[in-house]
mmCIF file with all atom_site columns, C-alpha atoms in Angstrom:
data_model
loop_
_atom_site.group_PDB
_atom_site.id
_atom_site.type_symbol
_atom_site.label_atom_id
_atom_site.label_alt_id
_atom_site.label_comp_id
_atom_site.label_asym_id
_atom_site.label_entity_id
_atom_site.label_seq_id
_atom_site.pdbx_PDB_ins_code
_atom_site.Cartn_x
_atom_site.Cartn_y
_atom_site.Cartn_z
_atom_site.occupancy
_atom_site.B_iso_or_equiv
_atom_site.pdbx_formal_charge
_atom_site.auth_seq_id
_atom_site.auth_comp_id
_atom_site.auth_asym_id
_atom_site.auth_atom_id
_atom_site.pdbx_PDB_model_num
ATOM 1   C CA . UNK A 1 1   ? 96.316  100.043 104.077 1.00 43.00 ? 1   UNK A CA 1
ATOM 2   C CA . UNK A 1 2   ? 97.173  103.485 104.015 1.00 48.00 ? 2   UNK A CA 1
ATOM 3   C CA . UNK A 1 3   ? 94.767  106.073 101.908 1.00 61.00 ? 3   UNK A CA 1
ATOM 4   C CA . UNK A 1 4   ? 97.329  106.104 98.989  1.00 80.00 ? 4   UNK A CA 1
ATOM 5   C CA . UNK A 1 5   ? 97.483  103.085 98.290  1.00 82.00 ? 5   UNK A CA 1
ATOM 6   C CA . UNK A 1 6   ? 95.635  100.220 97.129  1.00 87.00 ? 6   UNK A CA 1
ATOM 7   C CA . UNK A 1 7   ? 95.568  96.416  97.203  1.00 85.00 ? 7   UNK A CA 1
ATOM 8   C CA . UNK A 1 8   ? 95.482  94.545  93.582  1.00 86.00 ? 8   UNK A CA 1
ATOM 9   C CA . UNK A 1 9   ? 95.820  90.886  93.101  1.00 88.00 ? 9   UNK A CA 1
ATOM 10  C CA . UNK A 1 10  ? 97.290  90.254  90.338  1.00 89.00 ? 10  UNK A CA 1
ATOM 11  C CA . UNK A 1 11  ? 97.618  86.615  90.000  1.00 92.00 ? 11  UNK A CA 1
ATOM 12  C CA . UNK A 1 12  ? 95.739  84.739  92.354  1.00 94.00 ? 12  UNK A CA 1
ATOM 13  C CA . UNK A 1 13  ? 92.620  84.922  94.822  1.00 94.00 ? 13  UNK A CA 1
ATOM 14  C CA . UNK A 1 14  ? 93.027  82.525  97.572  1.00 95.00 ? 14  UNK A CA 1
ATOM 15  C CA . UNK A 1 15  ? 90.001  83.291  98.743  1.00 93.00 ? 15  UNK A CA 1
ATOM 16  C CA . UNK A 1 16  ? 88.519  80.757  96.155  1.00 96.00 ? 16  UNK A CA 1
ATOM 17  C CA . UNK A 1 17  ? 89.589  78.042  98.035  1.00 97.00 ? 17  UNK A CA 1
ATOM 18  C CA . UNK A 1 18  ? 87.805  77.369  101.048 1.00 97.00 ? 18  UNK A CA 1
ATOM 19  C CA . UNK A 1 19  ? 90.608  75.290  102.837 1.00 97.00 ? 19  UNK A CA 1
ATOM 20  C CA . UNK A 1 20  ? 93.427  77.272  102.004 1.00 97.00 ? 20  UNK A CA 1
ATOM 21  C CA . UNK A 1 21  ? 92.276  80.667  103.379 1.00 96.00 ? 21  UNK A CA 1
ATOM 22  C CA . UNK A 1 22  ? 90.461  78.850  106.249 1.00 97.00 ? 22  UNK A CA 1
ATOM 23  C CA . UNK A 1 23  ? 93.844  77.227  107.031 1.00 96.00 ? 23  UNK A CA 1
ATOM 24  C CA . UNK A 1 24  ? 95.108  81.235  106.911 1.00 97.00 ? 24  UNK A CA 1
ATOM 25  C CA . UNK A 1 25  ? 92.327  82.624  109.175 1.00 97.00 ? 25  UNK A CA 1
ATOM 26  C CA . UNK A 1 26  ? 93.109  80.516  111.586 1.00 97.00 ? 26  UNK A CA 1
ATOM 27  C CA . UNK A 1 27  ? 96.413  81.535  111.776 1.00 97.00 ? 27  UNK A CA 1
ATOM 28  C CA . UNK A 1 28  ? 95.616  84.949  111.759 1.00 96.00 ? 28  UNK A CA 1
ATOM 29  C CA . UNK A 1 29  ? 92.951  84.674  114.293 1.00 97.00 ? 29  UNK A CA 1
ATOM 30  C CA . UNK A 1 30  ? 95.545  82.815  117.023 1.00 97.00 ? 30  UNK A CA 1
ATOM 31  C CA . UNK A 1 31  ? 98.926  84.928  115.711 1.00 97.00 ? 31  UNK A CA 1
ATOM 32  C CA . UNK A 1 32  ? 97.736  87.721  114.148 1.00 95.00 ? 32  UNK A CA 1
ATOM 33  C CA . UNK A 1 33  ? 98.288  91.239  114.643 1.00 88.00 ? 33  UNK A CA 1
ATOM 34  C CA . UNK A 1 34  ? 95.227  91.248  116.246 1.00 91.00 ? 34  UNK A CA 1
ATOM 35  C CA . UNK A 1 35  ? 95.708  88.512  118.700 1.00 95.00 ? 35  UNK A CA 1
ATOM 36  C CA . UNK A 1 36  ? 95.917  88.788  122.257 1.00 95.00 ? 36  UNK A CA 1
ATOM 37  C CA . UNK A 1 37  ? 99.619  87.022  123.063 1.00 97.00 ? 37  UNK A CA 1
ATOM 38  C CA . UNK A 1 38  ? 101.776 86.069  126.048 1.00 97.00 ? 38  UNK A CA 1
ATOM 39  C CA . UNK A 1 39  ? 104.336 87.706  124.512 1.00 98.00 ? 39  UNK A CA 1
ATOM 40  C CA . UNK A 1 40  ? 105.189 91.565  124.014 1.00 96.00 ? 40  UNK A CA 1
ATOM 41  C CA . UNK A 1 41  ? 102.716 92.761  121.504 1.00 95.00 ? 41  UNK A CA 1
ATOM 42  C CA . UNK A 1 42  ? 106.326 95.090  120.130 1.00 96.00 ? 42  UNK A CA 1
ATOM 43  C CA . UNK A 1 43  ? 108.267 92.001  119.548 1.00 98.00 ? 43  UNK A CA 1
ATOM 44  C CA . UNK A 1 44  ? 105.459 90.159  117.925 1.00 98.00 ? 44  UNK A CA 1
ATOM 45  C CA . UNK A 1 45  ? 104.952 93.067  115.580 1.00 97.00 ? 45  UNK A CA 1
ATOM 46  C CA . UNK A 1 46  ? 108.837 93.271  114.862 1.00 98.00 ? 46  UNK A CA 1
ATOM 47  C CA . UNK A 1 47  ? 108.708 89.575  113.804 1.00 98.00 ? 47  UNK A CA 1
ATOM 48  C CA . UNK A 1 48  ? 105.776 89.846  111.500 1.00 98.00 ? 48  UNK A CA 1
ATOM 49  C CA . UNK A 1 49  ? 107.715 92.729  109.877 1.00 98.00 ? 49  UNK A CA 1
ATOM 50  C CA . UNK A 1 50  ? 111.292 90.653  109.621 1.00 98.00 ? 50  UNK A CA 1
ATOM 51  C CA . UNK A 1 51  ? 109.928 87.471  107.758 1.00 98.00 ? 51  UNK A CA 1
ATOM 52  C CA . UNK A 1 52  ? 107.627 90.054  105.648 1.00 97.00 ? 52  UNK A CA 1
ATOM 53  C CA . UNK A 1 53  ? 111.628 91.449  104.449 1.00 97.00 ? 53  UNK A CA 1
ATOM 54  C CA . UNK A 1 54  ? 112.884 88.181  104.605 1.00 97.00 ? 54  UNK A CA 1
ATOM 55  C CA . UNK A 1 55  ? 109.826 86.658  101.911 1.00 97.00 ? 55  UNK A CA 1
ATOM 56  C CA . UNK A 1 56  ? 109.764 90.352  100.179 1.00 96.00 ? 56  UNK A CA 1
ATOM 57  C CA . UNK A 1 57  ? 106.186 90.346  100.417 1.00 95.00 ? 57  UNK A CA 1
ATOM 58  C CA . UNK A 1 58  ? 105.368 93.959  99.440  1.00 93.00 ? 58  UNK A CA 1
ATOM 59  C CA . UNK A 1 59  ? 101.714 93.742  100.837 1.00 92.00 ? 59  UNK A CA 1
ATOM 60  C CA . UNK A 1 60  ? 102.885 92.262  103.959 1.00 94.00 ? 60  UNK A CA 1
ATOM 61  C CA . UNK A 1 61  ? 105.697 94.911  104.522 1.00 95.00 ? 61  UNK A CA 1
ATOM 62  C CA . UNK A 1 62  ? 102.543 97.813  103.580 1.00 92.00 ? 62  UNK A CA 1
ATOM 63  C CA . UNK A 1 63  ? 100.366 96.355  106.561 1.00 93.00 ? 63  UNK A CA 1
ATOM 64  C CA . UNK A 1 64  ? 102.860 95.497  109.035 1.00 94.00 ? 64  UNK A CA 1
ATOM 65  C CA . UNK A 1 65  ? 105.254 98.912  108.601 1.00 95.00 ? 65  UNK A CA 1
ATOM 66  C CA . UNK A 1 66  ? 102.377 100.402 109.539 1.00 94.00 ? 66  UNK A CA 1
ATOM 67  C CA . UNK A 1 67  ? 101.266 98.093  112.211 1.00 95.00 ? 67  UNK A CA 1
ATOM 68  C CA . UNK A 1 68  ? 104.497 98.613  113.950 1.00 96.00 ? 68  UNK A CA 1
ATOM 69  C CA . UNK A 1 69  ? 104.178 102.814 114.242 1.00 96.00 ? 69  UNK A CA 1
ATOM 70  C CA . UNK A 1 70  ? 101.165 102.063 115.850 1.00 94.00 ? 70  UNK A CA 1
ATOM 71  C CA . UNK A 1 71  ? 102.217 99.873  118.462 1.00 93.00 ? 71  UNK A CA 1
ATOM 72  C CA . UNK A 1 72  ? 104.581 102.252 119.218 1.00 96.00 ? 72  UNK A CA 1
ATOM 73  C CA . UNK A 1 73  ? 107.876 100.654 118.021 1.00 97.00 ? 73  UNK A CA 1
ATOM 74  C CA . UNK A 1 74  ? 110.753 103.557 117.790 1.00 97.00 ? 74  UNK A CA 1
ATOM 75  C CA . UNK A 1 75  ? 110.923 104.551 114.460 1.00 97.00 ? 75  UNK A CA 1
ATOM 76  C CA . UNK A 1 76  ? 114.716 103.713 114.434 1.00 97.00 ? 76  UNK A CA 1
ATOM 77  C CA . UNK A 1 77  ? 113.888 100.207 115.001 1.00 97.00 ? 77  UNK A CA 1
ATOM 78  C CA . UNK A 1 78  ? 111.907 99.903  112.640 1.00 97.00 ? 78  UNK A CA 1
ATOM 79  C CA . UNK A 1 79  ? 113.623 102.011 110.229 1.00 97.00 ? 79  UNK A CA 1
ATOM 80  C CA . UNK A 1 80  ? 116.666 99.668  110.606 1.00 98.00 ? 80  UNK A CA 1
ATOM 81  C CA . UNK A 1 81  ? 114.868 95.979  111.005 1.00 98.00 ? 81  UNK A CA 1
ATOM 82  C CA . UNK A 1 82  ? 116.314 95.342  107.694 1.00 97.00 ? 82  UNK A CA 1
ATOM 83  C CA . UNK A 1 83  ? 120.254 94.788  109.310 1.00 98.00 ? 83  UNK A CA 1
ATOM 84  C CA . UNK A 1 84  ? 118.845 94.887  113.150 1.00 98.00 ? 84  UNK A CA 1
ATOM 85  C CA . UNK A 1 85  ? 122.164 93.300  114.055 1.00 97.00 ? 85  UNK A CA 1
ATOM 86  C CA . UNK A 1 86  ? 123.874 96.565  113.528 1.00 97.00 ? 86  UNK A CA 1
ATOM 87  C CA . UNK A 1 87  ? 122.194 98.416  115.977 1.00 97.00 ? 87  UNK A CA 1
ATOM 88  C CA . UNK A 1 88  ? 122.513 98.589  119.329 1.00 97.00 ? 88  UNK A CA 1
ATOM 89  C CA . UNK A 1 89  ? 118.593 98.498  119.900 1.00 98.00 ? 89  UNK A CA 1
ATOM 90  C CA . UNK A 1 90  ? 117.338 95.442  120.456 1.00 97.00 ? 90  UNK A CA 1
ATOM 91  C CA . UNK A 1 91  ? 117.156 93.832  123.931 1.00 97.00 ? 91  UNK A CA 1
ATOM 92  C CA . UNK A 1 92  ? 119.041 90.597  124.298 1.00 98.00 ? 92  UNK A CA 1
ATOM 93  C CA . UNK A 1 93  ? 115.397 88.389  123.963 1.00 98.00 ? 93  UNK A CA 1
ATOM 94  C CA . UNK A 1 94  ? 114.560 90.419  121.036 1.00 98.00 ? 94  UNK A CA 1
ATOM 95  C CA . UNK A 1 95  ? 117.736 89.553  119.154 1.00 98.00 ? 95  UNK A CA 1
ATOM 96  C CA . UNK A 1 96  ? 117.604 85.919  120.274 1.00 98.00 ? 96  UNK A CA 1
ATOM 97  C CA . UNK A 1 97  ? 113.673 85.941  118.727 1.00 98.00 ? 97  UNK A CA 1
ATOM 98  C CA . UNK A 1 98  ? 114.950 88.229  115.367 1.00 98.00 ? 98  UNK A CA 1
ATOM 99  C CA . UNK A 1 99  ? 117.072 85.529  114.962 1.00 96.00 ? 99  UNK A CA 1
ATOM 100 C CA . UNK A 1 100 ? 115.095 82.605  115.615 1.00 96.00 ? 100 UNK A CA 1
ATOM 101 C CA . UNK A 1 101 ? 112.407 83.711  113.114 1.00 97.00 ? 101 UNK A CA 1
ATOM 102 C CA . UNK A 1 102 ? 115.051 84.560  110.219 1.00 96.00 ? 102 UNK A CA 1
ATOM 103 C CA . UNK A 1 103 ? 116.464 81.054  111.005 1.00 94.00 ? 103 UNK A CA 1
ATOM 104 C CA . UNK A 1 104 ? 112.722 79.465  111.065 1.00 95.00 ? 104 UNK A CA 1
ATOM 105 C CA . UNK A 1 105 ? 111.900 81.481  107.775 1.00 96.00 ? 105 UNK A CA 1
ATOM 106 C CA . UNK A 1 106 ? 115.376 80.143  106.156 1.00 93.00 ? 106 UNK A CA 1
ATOM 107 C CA . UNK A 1 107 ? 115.269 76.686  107.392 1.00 88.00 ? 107 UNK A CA 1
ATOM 108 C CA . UNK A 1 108 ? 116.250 75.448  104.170 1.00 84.00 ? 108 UNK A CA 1
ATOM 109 C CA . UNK A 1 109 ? 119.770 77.916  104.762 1.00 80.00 ? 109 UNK A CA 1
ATOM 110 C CA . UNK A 1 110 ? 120.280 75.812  108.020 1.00 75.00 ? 110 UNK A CA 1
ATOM 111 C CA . UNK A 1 111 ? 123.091 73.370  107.671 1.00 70.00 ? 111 UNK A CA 1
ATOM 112 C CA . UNK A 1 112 ? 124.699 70.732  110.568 1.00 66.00 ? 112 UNK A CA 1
ATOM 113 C CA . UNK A 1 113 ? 127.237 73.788  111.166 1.00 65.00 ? 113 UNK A CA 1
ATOM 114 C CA . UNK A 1 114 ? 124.838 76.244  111.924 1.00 63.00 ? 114 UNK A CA 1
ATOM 115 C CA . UNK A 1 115 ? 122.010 73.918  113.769 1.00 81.00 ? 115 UNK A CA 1
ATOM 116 C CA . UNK A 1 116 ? 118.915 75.177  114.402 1.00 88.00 ? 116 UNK A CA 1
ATOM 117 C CA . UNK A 1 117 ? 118.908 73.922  117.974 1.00 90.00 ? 117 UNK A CA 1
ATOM 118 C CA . UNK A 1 118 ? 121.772 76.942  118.786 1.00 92.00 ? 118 UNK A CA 1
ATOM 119 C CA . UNK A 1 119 ? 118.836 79.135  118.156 1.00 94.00 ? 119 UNK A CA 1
ATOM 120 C CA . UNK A 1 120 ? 116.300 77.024  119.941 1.00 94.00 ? 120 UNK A CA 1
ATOM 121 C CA . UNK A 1 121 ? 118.820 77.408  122.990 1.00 95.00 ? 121 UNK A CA 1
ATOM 122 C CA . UNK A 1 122 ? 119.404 81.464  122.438 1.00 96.00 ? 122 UNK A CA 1
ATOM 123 C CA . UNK A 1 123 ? 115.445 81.777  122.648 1.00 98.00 ? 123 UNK A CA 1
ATOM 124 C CA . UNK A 1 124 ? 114.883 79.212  125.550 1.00 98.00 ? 124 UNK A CA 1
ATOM 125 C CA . UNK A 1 125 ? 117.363 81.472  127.462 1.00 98.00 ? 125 UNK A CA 1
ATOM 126 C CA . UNK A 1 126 ? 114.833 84.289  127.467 1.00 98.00 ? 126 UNK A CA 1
ATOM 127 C CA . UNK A 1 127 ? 111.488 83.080  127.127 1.00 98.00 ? 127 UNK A CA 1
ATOM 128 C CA . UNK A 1 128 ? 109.241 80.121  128.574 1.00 98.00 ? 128 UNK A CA 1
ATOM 129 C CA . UNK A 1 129 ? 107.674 76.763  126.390 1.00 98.00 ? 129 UNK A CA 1
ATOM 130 C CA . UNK A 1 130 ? 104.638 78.880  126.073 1.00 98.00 ? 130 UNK A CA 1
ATOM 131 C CA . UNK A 1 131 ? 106.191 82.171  124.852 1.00 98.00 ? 131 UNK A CA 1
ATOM 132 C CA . UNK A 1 132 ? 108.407 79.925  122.440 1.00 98.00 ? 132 UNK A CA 1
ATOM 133 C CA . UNK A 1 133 ? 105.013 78.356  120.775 1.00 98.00 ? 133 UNK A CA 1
ATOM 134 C CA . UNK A 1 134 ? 103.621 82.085  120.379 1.00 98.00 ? 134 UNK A CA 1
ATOM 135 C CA . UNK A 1 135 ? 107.052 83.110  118.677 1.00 98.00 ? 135 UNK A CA 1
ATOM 136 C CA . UNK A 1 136 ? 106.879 79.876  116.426 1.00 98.00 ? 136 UNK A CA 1
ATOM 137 C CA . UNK A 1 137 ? 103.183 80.758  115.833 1.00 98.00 ? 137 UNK A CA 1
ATOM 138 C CA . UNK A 1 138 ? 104.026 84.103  114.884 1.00 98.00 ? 138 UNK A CA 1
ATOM 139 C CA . UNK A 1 139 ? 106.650 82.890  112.375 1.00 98.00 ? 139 UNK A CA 1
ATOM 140 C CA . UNK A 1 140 ? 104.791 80.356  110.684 1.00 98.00 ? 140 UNK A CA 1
ATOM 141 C CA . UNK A 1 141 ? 101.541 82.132  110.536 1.00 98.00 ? 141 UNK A CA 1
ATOM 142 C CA . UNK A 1 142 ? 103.716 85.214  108.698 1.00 97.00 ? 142 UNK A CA 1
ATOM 143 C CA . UNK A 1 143 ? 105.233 82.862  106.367 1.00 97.00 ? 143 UNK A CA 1
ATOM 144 C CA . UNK A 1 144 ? 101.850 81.356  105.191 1.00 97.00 ? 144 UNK A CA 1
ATOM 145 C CA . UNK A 1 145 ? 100.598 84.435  104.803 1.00 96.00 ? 145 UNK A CA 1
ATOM 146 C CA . UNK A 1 146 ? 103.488 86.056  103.014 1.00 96.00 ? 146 UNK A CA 1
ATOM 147 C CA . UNK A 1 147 ? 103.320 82.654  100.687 1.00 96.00 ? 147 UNK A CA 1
ATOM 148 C CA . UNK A 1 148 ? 99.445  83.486  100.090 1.00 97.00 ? 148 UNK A CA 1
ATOM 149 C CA . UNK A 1 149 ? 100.054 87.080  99.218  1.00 95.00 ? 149 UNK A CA 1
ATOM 150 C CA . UNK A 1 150 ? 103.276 86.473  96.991  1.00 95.00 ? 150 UNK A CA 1
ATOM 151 C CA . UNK A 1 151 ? 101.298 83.763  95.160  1.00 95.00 ? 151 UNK A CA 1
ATOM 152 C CA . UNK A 1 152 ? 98.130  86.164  95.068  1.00 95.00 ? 152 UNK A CA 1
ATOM 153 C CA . UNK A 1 153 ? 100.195 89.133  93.755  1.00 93.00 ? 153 UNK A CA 1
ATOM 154 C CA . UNK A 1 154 ? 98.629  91.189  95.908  1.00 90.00 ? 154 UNK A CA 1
ATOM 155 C CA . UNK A 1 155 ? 101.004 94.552  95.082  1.00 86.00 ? 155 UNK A CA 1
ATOM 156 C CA . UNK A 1 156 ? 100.342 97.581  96.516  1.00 84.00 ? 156 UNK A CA 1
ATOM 157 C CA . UNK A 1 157 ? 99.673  100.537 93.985  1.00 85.00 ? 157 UNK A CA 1
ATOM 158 C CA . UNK A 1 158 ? 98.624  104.056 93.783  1.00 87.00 ? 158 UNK A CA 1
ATOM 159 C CA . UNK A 1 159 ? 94.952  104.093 95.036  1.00 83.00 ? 159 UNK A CA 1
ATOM 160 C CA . UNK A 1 160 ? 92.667  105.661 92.155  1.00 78.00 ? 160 UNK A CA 1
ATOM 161 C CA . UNK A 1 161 ? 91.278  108.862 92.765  1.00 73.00 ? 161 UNK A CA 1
ATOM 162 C CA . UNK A 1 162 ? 88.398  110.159 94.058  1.00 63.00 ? 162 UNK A CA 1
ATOM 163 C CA . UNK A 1 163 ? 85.797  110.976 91.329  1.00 48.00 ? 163 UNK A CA 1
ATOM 164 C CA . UNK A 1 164 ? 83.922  114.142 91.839  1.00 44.00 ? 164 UNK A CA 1
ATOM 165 C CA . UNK A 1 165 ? 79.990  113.243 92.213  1.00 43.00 ? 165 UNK A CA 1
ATOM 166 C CA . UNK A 1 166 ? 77.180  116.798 91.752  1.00 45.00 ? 166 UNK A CA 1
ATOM 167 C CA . UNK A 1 167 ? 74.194  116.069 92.863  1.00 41.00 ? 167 UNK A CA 1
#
């Protein structure tokens, strides 16, 4: 997190069960930020930021904002994620990933008119089996963690300041 700000859970810590946060480190370890991926380490990062807007995790969108400057994403795409579609800055396999995640992340929005194997198809057109599993990785491993948070309450907040100490 940035220096101004700090982390408070205000509901939950999921850290008390073992299984649960286990289940999340894995996902983190494999999809993470952190993780070494087939695909574009830009376009992962601009996924882990959409589904953080989509869930409106607010400790999510603090951490991966941030995340994104420093993998060098233009600031105008990440300044306008929120209604990419309007832009005229996304490469045709990043659109066809934006919108497989937002479908993934709103399967329950998905309906026989609007099937989700359309976007299956879009994202098949630009990336391989393997690249497809990272991007589904990506998304789900976003989504648990933006659950965890939300159910955590982990809200960002001014940090409290520094206490002068004399010797």
């Amino acid at each position: 997190m940035t220096d101004d700000v700090q982390i408070m859970n205000r509901r939950l810590d999921a850290s008390a069960n073992e299984a649960l946060i286990g289940m999340a480190r894995t996902g983190a370890d494999a999809f993470g930020y952190t993780a070494e991926l087939r695909i574009d380490r830009g376009l992962a990062q601009l996924l882990r930021l959409r589904v953080s807007q989509l869930n409106n995790c607010t400790y999510c969108l603090n951490l991966h904002y941030r995340a994104a400057r420093e993998a060098g994403i233009p600031q105008a795409k990440i300044d306008t994620l929120t209604a990419w579609w309007e832009t005229e800055l996304h490469s045709q396999a990043e659109q066809a990933a934006l919108r497989y995640a937002e479908a993934l992340t709103r399967a329950a929005d998905t309906d026989h008119d609007a099937s989700f194997q359309r976007f299956h198809d879009a994202l098949a057109a630009h990336f391989g089996p393997e690249e497809m599993l990272e991007i589904v990785g990506v998304v789900v491993n976003m989504n648990v963690w933006t659950r965890i948070k939300l159910a955590e309450g982990a809200m960002p907040g001014p940090a409290a300041p520094e206490q002068n100490r004399s010797a």
